[in-house]
JSON list of N, CA and C in Angstrom, two decimals:
[
{"chain": "A", "resi": 1, "resn": "MET", "atom": "N", "xyz": [-9.52, 6.46, -0.76]},
{"chain": "A", "resi": 1, "resn": "MET", "atom": "CA", "xyz": [-8.25, 6.34, -1.92]},
{"chain": "A", "resi": 1, "resn": "MET", "atom": "C", "xyz": [-8.64, 6.74, -3.44]},
{"chain": "A", "resi": 2, "resn": "SER", "atom": "N", "xyz": [-7.70, 7.42, -3.83]},
{"chain": "A", "resi": 2, "resn": "SER", "atom": "CA", "xyz": [-7.69, 7.76, -5.33]},
{"chain": "A", "resi": 2, "resn": "SER", "atom": "C", "xyz": [-7.58, 6.92, -6.16]},
{"chain": "A", "resi": 3, "resn": "ASP", "atom": "N", "xyz": [-7.91, 6.88, -7.67]},
{"chain": "A", "resi": 3, "resn": "ASP", "atom": "CA", "xyz": [-7.65, 6.36, -8.33]},
{"chain": "A", "resi": 3, "resn": "ASP", "atom": "C", "xyz": [-6.41, 5.81, -8.55]},
{"chain": "A", "resi": 4, "resn": "ARG", "atom": "N", "xyz": [-5.37, 6.52, -8.63]},
{"chain": "A", "resi": 4, "resn": "ARG", "atom": "CA", "xyz": [-3.81, 6.14, -8.75]},
{"chain": "A", "resi": 4, "resn": "ARG", "atom": "C", "xyz": [-3.66, 5.29, -7.70]},
{"chain": "A", "resi": 5, "resn": "ASP", "atom": "N", "xyz": [-4.09, 5.41, -6.50]},
{"chain": "A", "resi": 5, "resn": "ASP", "atom": "CA", "xyz": [-3.76, 4.72, -5.47]},
{"chain": "A", "resi": 5, "resn": "ASP", "atom": "C", "xyz": [-4.21, 3.33, -5.77]},
{"chain": "A", "resi": 6, "resn": "GLN", "atom": "N", "xyz": [-5.42, 3.01, -6.33]},
{"chain": "A", "resi": 6, "resn": "GLN", "atom": "CA", "xyz": [-5.85, 2.09, -6.46]},
{"chain": "A", "resi": 6, "resn": "GLN", "atom": "C", "xyz": [-5.16, 1.20, -7.73]},
{"chain": "A", "resi": 7, "resn": "ILE", "atom": "N", "xyz": [-4.91, 2.19, -8.86]},
{"chain": "A", "resi": 7, "resn": "ILE", "atom": "CA", "xyz": [-3.88, 1.48, -10.22]},
{"chain": "A", "resi": 7, "resn": "ILE", "atom": "C", "xyz": [-2.57, 1.44, -9.21]},
{"chain": "A", "resi": 8, "resn": "LEU", "atom": "N", "xyz": [-2.08, 2.11, -8.52]},
{"chain": "A", "resi": 8, "resn": "LEU", "atom": "CA", "xyz": [-0.53, 1.66, -8.00]},
{"chain": "A", "resi": 8, "resn": "LEU", "atom": "C", "xyz": [-0.76, 0.11, -7.07]},
{"chain": "A", "resi": 9, "resn": "ASP", "atom": "N", "xyz": [-1.84, -0.29, -6.67]},
{"chain": "A", "resi": 9, "resn": "ASP", "atom": "CA", "xyz": [-2.07, -1.15, -5.58]},
{"chain": "A", "resi": 9, "resn": "ASP", "atom": "C", "xyz": [-2.47, -2.49, -6.83]},
{"chain": "A", "resi": 10, "resn": "ALA", "atom": "N", "xyz": [-2.82, -2.35, -7.76]},
{"chain": "A", "resi": 10, "resn": "ALA", "atom": "CA", "xyz": [-3.06, -2.95, -8.79]},
{"chain": "A", "resi": 10, "resn": "ALA", "atom": "C", "xyz": [-1.85, -3.33, -9.40]},
{"chain": "A", "resi": 11, "resn": "VAL", "atom": "N", "xyz": [-0.85, -2.64, -9.94]},
{"chain": "A", "resi": 11, "resn": "VAL", "atom": "CA", "xyz": [0.27, -2.64, -10.35]},
{"chain": "A", "resi": 11, "resn": "VAL", "atom": "C", "xyz": [0.94, -3.67, -9.73]},
{"chain": "A", "resi": 12, "resn": "LYS", "atom": "N", "xyz": [0.88, -2.96, -8.20]},
{"chain": "A", "resi": 12, "resn": "LYS", "atom": "CA", "xyz": [2.18, -3.96, -7.43]},
{"chain": "A", "resi": 12, "resn": "LYS", "atom": "C", "xyz": [1.61, -5.44, -7.52]},
{"chain": "A", "resi": 13, "resn": "ALA", "atom": "N", "xyz": [0.24, -5.87, -7.16]},
{"chain": "A", "resi": 13, "resn": "ALA", "atom": "CA", "xyz": [-0.22, -7.16, -7.41]},
{"chain": "A", "resi": 13, "resn": "ALA", "atom": "C", "xyz": [0.12, -7.89, -8.58]},
{"chain": "A", "resi": 14, "resn": "GLN", "atom": "N", "xyz": [0.11, -7.23, -9.70]},
{"chain": "A", "resi": 14, "resn": "GLN", "atom": "CA", "xyz": [0.60, -7.84, -11.16]},
{"chain": "A", "resi": 14, "resn": "GLN", "atom": "C", "xyz": [1.93, -7.99, -10.99]},
{"chain": "A", "resi": 15, "resn": "ILE", "atom": "N", "xyz": [3.02, -7.59, -10.31]},
{"chain": "A", "resi": 15, "resn": "ILE", "atom": "CA", "xyz": [4.12, -7.49, -10.31]},
{"chain": "A", "resi": 15, "resn": "ILE", "atom": "C", "xyz": [4.80, -9.04, -9.33]},
{"chain": "A", "resi": 16, "resn": "GLU", "atom": "N", "xyz": [3.83, -9.32, -8.53]},
{"chain": "A", "resi": 16, "resn": "GLU", "atom": "CA", "xyz": [4.06, -10.10, -7.18]},
{"chain": "A", "resi": 16, "resn": "GLU", "atom": "C", "xyz": [4.36, -11.65, -7.87]},
{"chain": "A", "resi": 17, "resn": "PRO", "atom": "N", "xyz": [3.64, -12.25, -9.01]},
{"chain": "A", "resi": 17, "resn": "PRO", "atom": "CA", "xyz": [4.20, -13.36, -9.69]},
{"chain": "A", "resi": 17, "resn": "PRO", "atom": "C", "xyz": [5.39, -13.08, -10.51]},
{"chain": "A", "resi": 18, "resn": "PHE", "atom": "N", "xyz": [6.03, -11.93, -10.95]},
{"chain": "A", "resi": 18, "resn": "PHE", "atom": "CA", "xyz": [7.22, -12.03, -11.44]},
{"chain": "A", "resi": 18, "resn": "PHE", "atom": "C", "xyz": [8.25, -11.27, -10.67]},
{"chain": "A", "resi": 19, "resn": "ASN", "atom": "N", "xyz": [7.95, -11.48, -9.64]},
{"chain": "A", "resi": 19, "resn": "ASN", "atom": "CA", "xyz": [8.98, -10.78, -8.18]},
{"chain": "A", "resi": 19, "resn": "ASN", "atom": "C", "xyz": [9.69, -11.69, -7.82]},
{"chain": "A", "resi": 20, "resn": "LYS", "atom": "N", "xyz": [10.70, -12.60, -8.53]},
{"chain": "A", "resi": 20, "resn": "LYS", "atom": "CA", "xyz": [11.12, -13.45, -8.19]},
{"chain": "A", "resi": 20, "resn": "LYS", "atom": "C", "xyz": [12.49, -13.32, -6.99]},
{"chain": "A", "resi": 21, "resn": "LYS", "atom": "N", "xyz": [12.82, -12.16, -6.94]},
{"chain": "A", "resi": 21, "resn": "LYS", "atom": "CA", "xyz": [13.82, -11.70, -5.98]},
{"chain": "A", "resi": 21, "resn": "LYS", "atom": "C", "xyz": [13.28, -11.88, -4.60]},
{"chain": "A", "resi": 22, "resn": "GLY", "atom": "N", "xyz": [12.10, -11.13, -4.50]},
{"chain": "A", "resi": 22, "resn": "GLY", "atom": "CA", "xyz": [11.39, -10.99, -3.22]},
{"chain": "A", "resi": 22, "resn": "GLY", "atom": "C", "xyz": [11.58, -9.28, -3.07]},
{"chain": "A", "resi": 23, "resn": "VAL", "atom": "N", "xyz": [11.65, -8.63, -4.21]},
{"chain": "A", "resi": 23, "resn": "VAL", "atom": "CA", "xyz": [12.11, -7.13, -3.84]},
{"chain": "A", "resi": 23, "resn": "VAL", "atom": "C", "xyz": [10.76, -6.23, -3.10]},
{"chain": "A", "resi": 24, "resn": "SER", "atom": "N", "xyz": [11.10, -5.70, -2.14]},
{"chain": "A", "resi": 24, "resn": "SER", "atom": "CA", "xyz": [9.95, -4.66, -1.57]},
{"chain": "A", "resi": 24, "resn": "SER", "atom": "C", "xyz": [9.67, -3.85, -2.42]},
{"chain": "A", "resi": 25, "resn": "VAL", "atom": "N", "xyz": [8.30, -3.83, -3.25]},
{"chain": "A", "resi": 25, "resn": "VAL", "atom": "CA", "xyz": [8.33, -2.86, -4.30]},
{"chain": "A", "resi": 25, "resn": "VAL", "atom": "C", "xyz": [7.39, -1.52, -3.94]},
{"chain": "A", "resi": 26, "resn": "THR", "atom": "N", "xyz": [8.06, -0.57, -4.11]},
{"chain": "A", "resi": 26, "resn": "THR", "atom": "CA", "xyz": [7.65, 0.87, -3.98]},
{"chain": "A", "resi": 26, "resn": "THR", "atom": "C", "xyz": [7.59, 1.49, -5.10]},
{"chain": "A", "resi": 27, "resn": "GLU", "atom": "N", "xyz": [6.95, 2.72, -5.14]},
{"chain": "A", "resi": 27, "resn": "GLU", "atom": "CA", "xyz": [7.03, 3.72, -6.19]},
{"chain": "A", "resi": 27, "resn": "GLU", "atom": "C", "xyz": [8.10, 3.83, -6.79]},
{"chain": "A", "resi": 28, "resn": "ALA", "atom": "N", "xyz": [9.20, 3.81, -6.14]},
{"chain": "A", "resi": 28, "resn": "ALA", "atom": "CA", "xyz": [10.67, 4.07, -6.67]},
{"chain": "A", "resi": 28, "resn": "ALA", "atom": "C", "xyz": [11.39, 2.60, -7.20]},
{"chain": "A", "resi": 29, "resn": "THR", "atom": "N", "xyz": [10.72, 1.58, -7.03]},
{"chain": "A", "resi": 29, "resn": "THR", "atom": "CA", "xyz": [11.53, 0.41, -7.51]},
{"chain": "A", "resi": 29, "resn": "THR", "atom": "C", "xyz": [11.46, 0.29, -9.15]},
{"chain": "A", "resi": 30, "resn": "SER", "atom": "N", "xyz": [12.52, 0.07, -9.54]},
{"chain": "A", "resi": 30, "resn": "SER", "atom": "CA", "xyz": [13.10, -0.08, -10.86]},
{"chain": "A", "resi": 30, "resn": "SER", "atom": "C", "xyz": [12.61, -1.36, -11.61]},
{"chain": "A", "resi": 31, "resn": "PHE", "atom": "N", "xyz": [12.31, -1.56, -12.66]},
{"chain": "A", "resi": 31, "resn": "PHE", "atom": "CA", "xyz": [11.95, -2.69, -13.35]},
{"chain": "A", "resi": 31, "resn": "PHE", "atom": "C", "xyz": [13.50, -3.30, -13.61]},
{"chain": "A", "resi": 32, "resn": "GLN", "atom": "N", "xyz": [14.20, -2.71, -14.01]},
{"chain": "A", "resi": 32, "resn": "GLN", "atom": "CA", "xyz": [15.55, -3.18, -14.46]},
{"chain": "A", "resi": 32, "resn": "GLN", "atom": "C", "xyz": [16.50, -3.31, -13.60]},
{"chain": "A", "resi": 33, "resn": "ARG", "atom": "N", "xyz": [16.93, -2.30, -12.53]},
{"chain": "A", "resi": 33, "resn": "ARG", "atom": "CA", "xyz": [17.82, -2.18, -11.57]},
{"chain": "A", "resi": 33, "resn": "ARG", "atom": "C", "xyz": [17.10, -3.10, -10.61]},
{"chain": "A", "resi": 34, "resn": "ASP", "atom": "N", "xyz": [16.32, -2.73, -9.84]},
{"chain": "A", "resi": 34, "resn": "ASP", "atom": "CA", "xyz": [15.86, -3.67, -8.78]},
{"chain": "A", "resi": 34, "resn": "ASP", "atom": "C", "xyz": [15.35, -4.77, -9.18]},
{"chain": "A", "resi": 35, "resn": "LEU", "atom": "N", "xyz": [14.21, -5.08, -9.84]},
{"chain": "A", "resi": 35, "resn": "LEU", "atom": "CA", "xyz": [13.88, -6.45, -9.99]},
{"chain": "A", "resi": 35, "resn": "LEU", "atom": "C", "xyz": [14.81, -7.35, -11.06]},
{"chain": "A", "resi": 36, "resn": "GLU", "atom": "N", "xyz": [15.73, -6.43, -11.89]},
{"chain": "A", "resi": 36, "resn": "GLU", "atom": "CA", "xyz": [16.55, -7.28, -12.69]},
{"chain": "A", "resi": 36, "resn": "GLU", "atom": "C", "xyz": [15.95, -8.08, -13.78]},
{"chain": "A", "resi": 37, "resn": "TRP", "atom": "N", "xyz": [14.70, -7.79, -14.39]},
{"chain": "A", "resi": 37, "resn": "TRP", "atom": "CA", "xyz": [13.82, -8.48, -15.21]},
{"chain": "A", "resi": 37, "resn": "TRP", "atom": "C", "xyz": [14.33, -8.18, -16.60]},
{"chain": "A", "resi": 38, "resn": "ASP", "atom": "N", "xyz": [14.45, -9.50, -17.26]},
{"chain": "A", "resi": 38, "resn": "ASP", "atom": "CA", "xyz": [15.19, -9.53, -18.81]},
{"chain": "A", "resi": 38, "resn": "ASP", "atom": "C", "xyz": [14.10, -9.28, -19.65]},
{"chain": "A", "resi": 39, "resn": "SER", "atom": "N", "xyz": [14.24, -9.12, -20.86]},
{"chain": "A", "resi": 39, "resn": "SER", "atom": "CA", "xyz": [13.10, -8.58, -22.11]},
{"chain": "A", "resi": 39, "resn": "SER", "atom": "C", "xyz": [11.81, -9.35, -21.82]},
{"chain": "A", "resi": 40, "resn": "LEU", "atom": "N", "xyz": [11.83, -10.86, -21.85]},
{"chain": "A", "resi": 40, "resn": "LEU", "atom": "CA", "xyz": [10.81, -11.86, -21.70]},
{"chain": "A", "resi": 40, "resn": "LEU", "atom": "C", "xyz": [9.87, -11.32, -20.88]},
{"chain": "A", "resi": 41, "resn": "THR", "atom": "N", "xyz": [10.38, -11.36, -19.37]},
{"chain": "A", "resi": 41, "resn": "THR", "atom": "CA", "xyz": [9.77, -10.84, -18.30]},
{"chain": "A", "resi": 41, "resn": "THR", "atom": "C", "xyz": [9.07, -9.89, -18.42]},
{"chain": "A", "resi": 42, "resn": "VAL", "atom": "N", "xyz": [9.54, -8.62, -19.06]},
{"chain": "A", "resi": 42, "resn": "VAL", "atom": "CA", "xyz": [9.07, -7.23, -19.15]},
{"chain": "A", "resi": 42, "resn": "VAL", "atom": "C", "xyz": [7.88, -7.50, -20.30]},
{"chain": "A", "resi": 43, "resn": "MET", "atom": "N", "xyz": [7.80, -8.25, -21.24]},
{"chain": "A", "resi": 43, "resn": "MET", "atom": "CA", "xyz": [6.83, -8.48, -22.10]},
{"chain": "A", "resi": 43, "resn": "MET", "atom": "C", "xyz": [5.71, -8.97, -21.73]},
{"chain": "A", "resi": 44, "resn": "ASP", "atom": "N", "xyz": [5.60, -10.32, -20.46]},
{"chain": "A", "resi": 44, "resn": "ASP", "atom": "CA", "xyz": [5.04, -10.95, -20.17]},
{"chain": "A", "resi": 44, "resn": "ASP", "atom": "C", "xyz": [4.12, -10.38, -18.71]},
{"chain": "A", "resi": 45, "resn": "PHE", "atom": "N", "xyz": [4.97, -9.43, -18.19]},
{"chain": "A", "resi": 45, "resn": "PHE", "atom": "CA", "xyz": [4.26, -8.56, -17.18]},
{"chain": "A", "resi": 45, "resn": "PHE", "atom": "C", "xyz": [3.45, -7.19, -18.08]},
{"chain": "A", "resi": 46, "resn": "VAL", "atom": "N", "xyz": [4.09, -6.85, -19.02]},
{"chain": "A", "resi": 46, "resn": "VAL", "atom": "CA", "xyz": [3.29, -5.67, -19.88]},
{"chain": "A", "resi": 46, "resn": "VAL", "atom": "C", "xyz": [1.90, -6.11, -20.38]},
{"chain": "A", "resi": 47, "resn": "ALA", "atom": "N", "xyz": [2.15, -7.26, -20.94]},
{"chain": "A", "resi": 47, "resn": "ALA", "atom": "CA", "xyz": [1.05, -7.87, -21.36]},
{"chain": "A", "resi": 47, "resn": "ALA", "atom": "C", "xyz": [-0.12, -8.17, -19.83]},
{"chain": "A", "resi": 48, "resn": "ALA", "atom": "N", "xyz": [0.40, -8.62, -18.79]},
{"chain": "A", "resi": 48, "resn": "ALA", "atom": "CA", "xyz": [-0.43, -8.86, -17.96]},
{"chain": "A", "resi": 48, "resn": "ALA", "atom": "C", "xyz": [-1.06, -7.54, -17.48]},
{"chain": "A", "resi": 49, "resn": "VAL", "atom": "N", "xyz": [-0.57, -6.38, -17.59]},
{"chain": "A", "resi": 49, "resn": "VAL", "atom": "CA", "xyz": [-0.89, -4.87, -17.19]},
{"chain": "A", "resi": 49, "resn": "VAL", "atom": "C", "xyz": [-2.10, -4.70, -18.06]},
{"chain": "A", "resi": 50, "resn": "GLU", "atom": "N", "xyz": [-1.74, -4.84, -19.35]},
{"chain": "A", "resi": 50, "resn": "GLU", "atom": "CA", "xyz": [-2.60, -4.22, -20.25]},
{"chain": "A", "resi": 50, "resn": "GLU", "atom": "C", "xyz": [-3.77, -5.02, -19.95]},
{"chain": "A", "resi": 51, "resn": "ASP", "atom": "N", "xyz": [-4.01, -6.16, -19.72]},
{"chain": "A", "resi": 51, "resn": "ASP", "atom": "CA", "xyz": [-5.09, -7.15, -19.81]},
{"chain": "A", "resi": 51, "resn": "ASP", "atom": "C", "xyz": [-6.00, -6.54, -18.52]},
{"chain": "A", "resi": 52, "resn": "GLU", "atom": "N", "xyz": [-5.08, -6.63, -17.44]},
{"chain": "A", "resi": 52, "resn": "GLU", "atom": "CA", "xyz": [-5.74, -5.98, -16.21]},
{"chain": "A", "resi": 52, "resn": "GLU", "atom": "C", "xyz": [-6.71, -4.81, -16.46]},
{"chain": "A", "resi": 53, "resn": "PHE", "atom": "N", "xyz": [-5.97, -3.34, -17.02]},
{"chain": "A", "resi": 53, "resn": "PHE", "atom": "CA", "xyz": [-6.80, -2.66, -17.16]},
{"chain": "A", "resi": 53, "resn": "PHE", "atom": "C", "xyz": [-7.40, -1.96, -18.49]},
{"chain": "A", "resi": 54, "resn": "ASP", "atom": "N", "xyz": [-7.11, -3.01, -19.23]},
{"chain": "A", "resi": 54, "resn": "ASP", "atom": "CA", "xyz": [-7.67, -2.91, -20.70]},
{"chain": "A", "resi": 54, "resn": "ASP", "atom": "C", "xyz": [-7.16, -1.59, -21.47]},
{"chain": "A", "resi": 55, "resn": "ILE", "atom": "N", "xyz": [-5.81, -1.60, -21.48]},
{"chain": "A", "resi": 55, "resn": "ILE", "atom": "CA", "xyz": [-5.25, -0.71, -22.35]},
{"chain": "A", "resi": 55, "resn": "ILE", "atom": "C", "xyz": [-4.38, -1.30, -23.25]},
{"chain": "A", "resi": 56, "resn": "ILE", "atom": "N", "xyz": [-3.68, -0.28, -24.01]},
{"chain": "A", "resi": 56, "resn": "ILE", "atom": "CA", "xyz": [-2.16, -1.07, -24.60]},
{"chain": "A", "resi": 56, "resn": "ILE", "atom": "C", "xyz": [-1.27, -0.02, -24.41]},
{"chain": "A", "resi": 57, "resn": "ILE", "atom": "N", "xyz": [0.02, -0.44, -23.91]},
{"chain": "A", "resi": 57, "resn": "ILE", "atom": "CA", "xyz": [1.51, 0.11, -23.67]},
{"chain": "A", "resi": 57, "resn": "ILE", "atom": "C", "xyz": [2.08, 0.09, -24.93]},
{"chain": "A", "resi": 58, "resn": "THR", "atom": "N", "xyz": [2.41, 1.29, -25.58]},
{"chain": "A", "resi": 58, "resn": "THR", "atom": "CA", "xyz": [3.08, 1.12, -26.74]},
{"chain": "A", "resi": 58, "resn": "THR", "atom": "C", "xyz": [4.59, 0.77, -26.44]},
{"chain": "A", "resi": 59, "resn": "MET", "atom": "N", "xyz": [5.30, 0.54, -27.43]},
{"chain": "A", "resi": 59, "resn": "MET", "atom": "CA", "xyz": [6.77, 0.04, -27.11]},
{"chain": "A", "resi": 59, "resn": "MET", "atom": "C", "xyz": [7.31, 1.36, -26.73]},
{"chain": "A", "resi": 60, "resn": "ASN", "atom": "N", "xyz": [7.13, 2.75, -27.42]},
{"chain": "A", "resi": 60, "resn": "ASN", "atom": "CA", "xyz": [7.77, 3.85, -26.86]},
{"chain": "A", "resi": 60, "resn": "ASN", "atom": "C", "xyz": [7.56, 4.38, -26.04]},
{"chain": "A", "resi": 61, "resn": "MET", "atom": "N", "xyz": [6.58, 4.24, -25.05]},
{"chain": "A", "resi": 61, "resn": "MET", "atom": "CA", "xyz": [5.79, 4.12, -23.64]},
{"chain": "A", "resi": 61, "resn": "MET", "atom": "C", "xyz": [6.82, 3.19, -22.95]},
{"chain": "A", "resi": 62, "resn": "GLN", "atom": "N", "xyz": [7.03, 2.03, -23.30]},
{"chain": "A", "resi": 62, "resn": "GLN", "atom": "CA", "xyz": [7.53, 1.12, -22.47]},
{"chain": "A", "resi": 62, "resn": "GLN", "atom": "C", "xyz": [9.28, 1.47, -22.16]},
{"chain": "A", "resi": 63, "resn": "ALA", "atom": "N", "xyz": [9.73, 2.11, -23.42]},
{"chain": "A", "resi": 63, "resn": "ALA", "atom": "CA", "xyz": [10.99, 3.05, -22.86]},
{"chain": "A", "resi": 63, "resn": "ALA", "atom": "C", "xyz": [10.92, 3.76, -21.96]},
{"chain": "A", "resi": 64, "resn": "GLU", "atom": "N", "xyz": [10.15, 4.37, -21.90]},
{"chain": "A", "resi": 64, "resn": "GLU", "atom": "CA", "xyz": [10.02, 5.74, -20.83]},
{"chain": "A", "resi": 64, "resn": "GLU", "atom": "C", "xyz": [9.96, 5.07, -19.68]},
{"chain": "A", "resi": 65, "resn": "ILE", "atom": "N", "xyz": [9.30, 3.98, -19.56]},
{"chain": "A", "resi": 65, "resn": "ILE", "atom": "CA", "xyz": [8.79, 3.83, -18.03]},
{"chain": "A", "resi": 65, "resn": "ILE", "atom": "C", "xyz": [9.98, 2.92, -17.19]},
{"chain": "A", "resi": 66, "resn": "GLU", "atom": "N", "xyz": [10.37, 3.69, -16.35]},
{"chain": "A", "resi": 66, "resn": "GLU", "atom": "CA", "xyz": [11.58, 2.67, -15.59]},
{"chain": "A", "resi": 66, "resn": "GLU", "atom": "C", "xyz": [11.00, 2.47, -14.02]},
{"chain": "A", "resi": 67, "resn": "THR", "atom": "N", "xyz": [10.04, 2.85, -13.48]},
{"chain": "A", "resi": 67, "resn": "THR", "atom": "CA", "xyz": [9.73, 2.90, -11.97]},
{"chain": "A", "resi": 67, "resn": "THR", "atom": "C", "xyz": [8.26, 2.25, -11.89]},
{"chain": "A", "resi": 68, "resn": "VAL", "atom": "N", "xyz": [8.01, 1.51, -10.90]},
{"chain": "A", "resi": 68, "resn": "VAL", "atom": "CA", "xyz": [6.32, 1.36, -10.33]},
{"chain": "A", "resi": 68, "resn": "VAL", "atom": "C", "xyz": [5.60, 2.48, -10.35]},
{"chain": "A", "resi": 69, "resn": "GLY", "atom": "N", "xyz": [6.34, 3.60, -9.77]},
{"chain": "A", "resi": 69, "resn": "GLY", "atom": "CA", "xyz": [5.17, 4.99, -9.97]},
{"chain": "A", "resi": 69, "resn": "GLY", "atom": "C", "xyz": [5.04, 5.53, -11.39]},
{"chain": "A", "resi": 70, "resn": "GLN", "atom": "N", "xyz": [6.09, 5.34, -12.33]},
{"chain": "A", "resi": 70, "resn": "GLN", "atom": "CA", "xyz": [6.17, 5.68, -13.57]},
{"chain": "A", "resi": 70, "resn": "GLN", "atom": "C", "xyz": [4.86, 5.09, -14.39]},
{"chain": "A", "resi": 71, "resn": "LEU", "atom": "N", "xyz": [4.72, 3.64, -14.13]},
{"chain": "A", "resi": 71, "resn": "LEU", "atom": "CA", "xyz": [4.08, 2.97, -14.76]},
{"chain": "A", "resi": 71, "resn": "LEU", "atom": "C", "xyz": [2.62, 3.25, -14.48]},
{"chain": "A", "resi": 72, "resn": "ALA", "atom": "N", "xyz": [2.33, 3.50, -12.71]},
{"chain": "A", "resi": 72, "resn": "ALA", "atom": "CA", "xyz": [1.05, 3.95, -12.53]},
{"chain": "A", "resi": 72, "resn": "ALA", "atom": "C", "xyz": [0.88, 4.93, -13.19]},
{"chain": "A", "resi": 73, "resn": "ASP", "atom": "N", "xyz": [1.51, 6.04, -13.21]},
{"chain": "A", "resi": 73, "resn": "ASP", "atom": "CA", "xyz": [1.09, 7.41, -13.79]},
{"chain": "A", "resi": 73, "resn": "ASP", "atom": "C", "xyz": [0.58, 7.15, -15.30]},
{"chain": "A", "resi": 74, "resn": "ALA", "atom": "N", "xyz": [1.56, 6.11, -16.16]},
{"chain": "A", "resi": 74, "resn": "ALA", "atom": "CA", "xyz": [0.90, 5.97, -17.51]},
{"chain": "A", "resi": 74, "resn": "ALA", "atom": "C", "xyz": [-0.44, 5.10, -17.59]},
{"chain": "A", "resi": 75, "resn": "VAL", "atom": "N", "xyz": [-0.39, 4.15, -16.77]},
{"chain": "A", "resi": 75, "resn": "VAL", "atom": "CA", "xyz": [-1.81, 3.48, -16.43]},
{"chain": "A", "resi": 75, "resn": "VAL", "atom": "C", "xyz": [-2.88, 4.49, -16.35]},
{"chain": "A", "resi": 76, "resn": "ALA", "atom": "N", "xyz": [-2.87, 5.59, -15.47]},
{"chain": "A", "resi": 76, "resn": "ALA", "atom": "CA", "xyz": [-3.80, 6.41, -15.18]},
{"chain": "A", "resi": 76, "resn": "ALA", "atom": "C", "xyz": [-3.94, 7.55, -16.43]},
{"chain": "A", "resi": 77, "resn": "ARG", "atom": "N", "xyz": [-3.08, 7.83, -16.65]},
{"chain": "A", "resi": 77, "resn": "ARG", "atom": "CA", "xyz": [-3.32, 8.63, -18.16]},
{"chain": "A", "resi": 77, "resn": "ARG", "atom": "C", "xyz": [-4.06, 7.85, -19.13]},
{"chain": "A", "resi": 78, "resn": "LEU", "atom": "N", "xyz": [-3.60, 6.45, -19.48]},
{"chain": "A", "resi": 78, "resn": "LEU", "atom": "CA", "xyz": [-4.36, 5.71, -20.97]},
{"chain": "A", "resi": 78, "resn": "LEU", "atom": "C", "xyz": [-5.82, 5.50, -20.15]},
{"chain": "A", "resi": 79, "resn": "LYS", "atom": "N", "xyz": [-6.06, 5.60, -19.06]},
{"chain": "A", "resi": 79, "resn": "LYS", "atom": "CA", "xyz": [-7.34, 4.95, -18.52]},
{"chain": "A", "resi": 79, "resn": "LYS", "atom": "C", "xyz": [-8.14, 6.26, -18.72]},
{"chain": "A", "resi": 80, "resn": "ALA", "atom": "N", "xyz": [-7.84, 7.34, -18.51]},
{"chain": "A", "resi": 80, "resn": "ALA", "atom": "CA", "xyz": [-8.49, 9.01, -18.48]},
{"chain": "A", "resi": 80, "resn": "ALA", "atom": "C", "xyz": [-9.43, 9.13, -19.53]}
]
């Protein structure tokens, strides 16, 4: 299993408590369109991901991340 696969699995695990609609999460899952998260949920989720990986995701990065796969890529870059 690659580092990115491990990151993706960890990101999916972080999504579960916030997945109120029970959406099946894949790399293509959109935070806004599929999960329908509001801004407060996004902030809470980002804080959980930052804590999990000991990284900081800037507001500019957050604005560019729309899917689970994009988030996994961003985390992999930040941890590199």
